[in-house]
GROMACS .gro file of C-alpha atoms in nm:
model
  148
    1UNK     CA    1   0.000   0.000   0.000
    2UNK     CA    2   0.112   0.357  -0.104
    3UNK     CA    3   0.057   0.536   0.212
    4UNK     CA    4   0.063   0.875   0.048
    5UNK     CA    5  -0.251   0.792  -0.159
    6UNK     CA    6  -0.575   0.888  -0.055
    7UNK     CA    7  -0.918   0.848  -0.185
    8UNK     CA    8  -1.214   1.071  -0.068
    9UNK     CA    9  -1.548   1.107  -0.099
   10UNK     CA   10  -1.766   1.334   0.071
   11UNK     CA   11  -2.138   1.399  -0.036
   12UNK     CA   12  -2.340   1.719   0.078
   13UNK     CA   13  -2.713   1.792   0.133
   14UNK     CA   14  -2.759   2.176  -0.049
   15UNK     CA   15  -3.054   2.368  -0.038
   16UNK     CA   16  -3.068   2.482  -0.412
   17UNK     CA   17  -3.084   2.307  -0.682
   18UNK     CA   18  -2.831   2.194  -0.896
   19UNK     CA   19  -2.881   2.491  -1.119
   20UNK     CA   20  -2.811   2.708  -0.841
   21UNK     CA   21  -2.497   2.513  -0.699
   22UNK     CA   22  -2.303   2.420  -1.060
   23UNK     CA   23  -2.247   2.793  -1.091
   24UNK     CA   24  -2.106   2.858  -0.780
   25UNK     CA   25  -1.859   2.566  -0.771
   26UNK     CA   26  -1.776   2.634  -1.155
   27UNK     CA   27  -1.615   2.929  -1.042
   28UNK     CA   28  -1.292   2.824  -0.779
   29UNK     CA   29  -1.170   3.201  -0.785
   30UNK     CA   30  -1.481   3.242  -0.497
   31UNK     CA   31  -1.435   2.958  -0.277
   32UNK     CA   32  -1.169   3.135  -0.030
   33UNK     CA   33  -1.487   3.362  -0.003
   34UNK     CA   34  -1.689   3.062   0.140
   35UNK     CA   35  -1.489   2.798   0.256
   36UNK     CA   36  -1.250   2.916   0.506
   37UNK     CA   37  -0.994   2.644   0.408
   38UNK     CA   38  -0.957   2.703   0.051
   39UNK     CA   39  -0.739   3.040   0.125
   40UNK     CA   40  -0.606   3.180  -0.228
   41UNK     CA   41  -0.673   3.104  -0.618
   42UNK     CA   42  -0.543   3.260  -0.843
   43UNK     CA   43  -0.654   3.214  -1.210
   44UNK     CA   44  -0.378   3.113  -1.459
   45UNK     CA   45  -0.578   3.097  -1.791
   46UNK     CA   46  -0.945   2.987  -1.864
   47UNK     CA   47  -0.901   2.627  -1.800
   48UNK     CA   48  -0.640   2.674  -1.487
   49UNK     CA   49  -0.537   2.814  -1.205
   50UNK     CA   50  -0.320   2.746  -0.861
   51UNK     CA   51  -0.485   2.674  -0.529
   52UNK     CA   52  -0.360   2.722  -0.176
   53UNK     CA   53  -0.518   2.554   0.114
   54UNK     CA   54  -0.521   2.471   0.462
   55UNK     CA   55  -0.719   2.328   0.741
   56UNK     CA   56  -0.667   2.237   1.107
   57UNK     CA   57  -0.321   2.141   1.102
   58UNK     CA   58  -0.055   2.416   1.009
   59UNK     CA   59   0.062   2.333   0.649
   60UNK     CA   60  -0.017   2.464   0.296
   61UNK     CA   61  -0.112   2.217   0.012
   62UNK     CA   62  -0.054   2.412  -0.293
   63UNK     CA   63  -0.165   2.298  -0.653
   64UNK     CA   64  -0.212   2.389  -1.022
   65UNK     CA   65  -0.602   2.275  -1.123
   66UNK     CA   66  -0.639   2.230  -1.429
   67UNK     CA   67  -1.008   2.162  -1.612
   68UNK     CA   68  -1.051   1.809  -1.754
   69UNK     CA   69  -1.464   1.867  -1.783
   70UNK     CA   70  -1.731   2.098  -1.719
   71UNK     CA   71  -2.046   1.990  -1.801
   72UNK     CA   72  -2.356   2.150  -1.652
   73UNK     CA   73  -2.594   1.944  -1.833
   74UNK     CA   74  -2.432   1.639  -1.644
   75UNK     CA   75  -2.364   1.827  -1.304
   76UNK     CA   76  -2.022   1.739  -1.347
   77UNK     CA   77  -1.707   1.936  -1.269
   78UNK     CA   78  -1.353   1.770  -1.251
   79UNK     CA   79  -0.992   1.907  -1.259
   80UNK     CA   80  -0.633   1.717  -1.268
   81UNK     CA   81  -0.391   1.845  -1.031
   82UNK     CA   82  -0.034   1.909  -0.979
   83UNK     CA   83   0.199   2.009  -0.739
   84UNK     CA   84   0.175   1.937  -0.349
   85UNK     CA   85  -0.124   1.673  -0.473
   86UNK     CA   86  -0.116   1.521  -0.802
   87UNK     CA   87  -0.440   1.340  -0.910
   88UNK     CA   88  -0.793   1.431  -0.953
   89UNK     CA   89  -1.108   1.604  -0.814
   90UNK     CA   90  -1.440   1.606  -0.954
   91UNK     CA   91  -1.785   1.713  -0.816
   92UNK     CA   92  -2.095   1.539  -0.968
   93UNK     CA   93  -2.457   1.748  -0.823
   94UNK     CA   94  -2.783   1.571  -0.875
   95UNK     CA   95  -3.122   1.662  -0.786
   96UNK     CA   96  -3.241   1.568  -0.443
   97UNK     CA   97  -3.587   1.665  -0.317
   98UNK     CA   98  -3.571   2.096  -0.356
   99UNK     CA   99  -3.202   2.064  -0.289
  100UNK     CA  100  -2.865   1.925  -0.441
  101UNK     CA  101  -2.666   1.613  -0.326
  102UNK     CA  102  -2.335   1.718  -0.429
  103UNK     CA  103  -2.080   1.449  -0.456
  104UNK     CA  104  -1.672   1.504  -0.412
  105UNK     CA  105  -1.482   1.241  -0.548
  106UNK     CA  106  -1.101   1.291  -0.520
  107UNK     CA  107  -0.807   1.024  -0.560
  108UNK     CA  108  -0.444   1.192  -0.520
  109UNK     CA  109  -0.102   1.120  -0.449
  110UNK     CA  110   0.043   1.389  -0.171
  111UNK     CA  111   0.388   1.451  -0.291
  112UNK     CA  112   0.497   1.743  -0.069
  113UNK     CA  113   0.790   1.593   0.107
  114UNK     CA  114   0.678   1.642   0.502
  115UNK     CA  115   0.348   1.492   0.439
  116UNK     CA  116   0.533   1.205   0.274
  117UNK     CA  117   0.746   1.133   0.550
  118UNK     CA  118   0.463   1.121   0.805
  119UNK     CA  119   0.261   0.969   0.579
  120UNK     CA  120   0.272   0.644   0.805
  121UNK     CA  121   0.183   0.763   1.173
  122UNK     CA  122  -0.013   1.084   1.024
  123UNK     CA  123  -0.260   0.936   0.783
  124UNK     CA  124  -0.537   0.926   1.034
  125UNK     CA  125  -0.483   1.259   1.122
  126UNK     CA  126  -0.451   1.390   0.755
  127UNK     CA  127  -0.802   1.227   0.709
  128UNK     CA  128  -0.948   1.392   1.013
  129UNK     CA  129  -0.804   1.711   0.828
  130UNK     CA  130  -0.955   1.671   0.539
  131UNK     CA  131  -1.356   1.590   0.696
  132UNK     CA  132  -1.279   1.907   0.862
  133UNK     CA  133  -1.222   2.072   0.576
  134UNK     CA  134  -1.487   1.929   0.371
  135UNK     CA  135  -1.722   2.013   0.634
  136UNK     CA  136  -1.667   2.358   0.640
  137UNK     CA  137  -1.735   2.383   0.293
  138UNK     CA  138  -2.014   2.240   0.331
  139UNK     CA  139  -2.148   2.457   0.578
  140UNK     CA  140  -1.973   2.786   0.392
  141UNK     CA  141  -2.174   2.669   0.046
  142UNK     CA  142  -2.476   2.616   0.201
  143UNK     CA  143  -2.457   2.985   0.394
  144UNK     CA  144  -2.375   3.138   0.052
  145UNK     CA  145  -2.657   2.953  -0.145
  146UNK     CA  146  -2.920   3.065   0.101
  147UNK     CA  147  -2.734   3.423   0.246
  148UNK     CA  148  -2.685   3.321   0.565
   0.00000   0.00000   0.00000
């Protein structure tokens, strides 16, 4: 086993509908706005840009994203990425009730060399990190989609 891979998946109960939600994750130059964790992108061309986050634990992941589809018709959004994670992320939104279930799927290799050290003793923790992190954004999207 490569302890330095991870797979997650993390699904979230929105109170829009998908036609609300696509827009706002199609746009990843506003998430530092909403999720807390996600704390600089900067936009490199129309299909790219770099991403800098952090959540409980004091390091910086940092990342080029890069847009492998967009397809609102689908509810599907997924970027490759390079740098501190190398792998893939892609959200998939479907219809539930009045709302959205969005879906995260991400499979990555963590190649920034501290991580990959620890990556033994500190997986557990790393995990913890990242629910934390995914549940902020939860709560920050679902603030933003209602105005909270």
């Amino acid at each position: 086993m490569d302890w330095s891979h991870y797979r997650f998946r993390s699904v979230w109960a929105l109170p829009a509908p998908p036609s609300e939600v696509y827009p706002v994750l199609e746009q990843a130059e506003d998430y530092p706005r909403w999720w807390p964790q996600v704390r600089e992108v900067t936009r490199i061309d129309e299909r790219s840009g770099t991403m800098r986050i952090r959540s409980f634990l004091p390091y910086d992941l940092v990342f080029t994203a890069r847009e492998l589809r967009r397809d609102p018709a689908a509810g599907v959004l997924e970027i490759a990425m390079a740098g501190d994670l190398d792998g893939w992320a892609r959200w998939t939104l479907t219809t539930a009730g009045s709302g959205t279930r969005a879906q995260y799927d991400q499979e990555v290799d963590v190649s920034k060399p501290l991580l990959r050290r620890l990556a033994v003793p500190g997986r557990p923790v790393f995990r913890a990190n990242h629910a934390l992190m995914m549940r902020a954004g939860q709560r920050g999207l679902a603030a933003r989609l209602t105005g909270d």
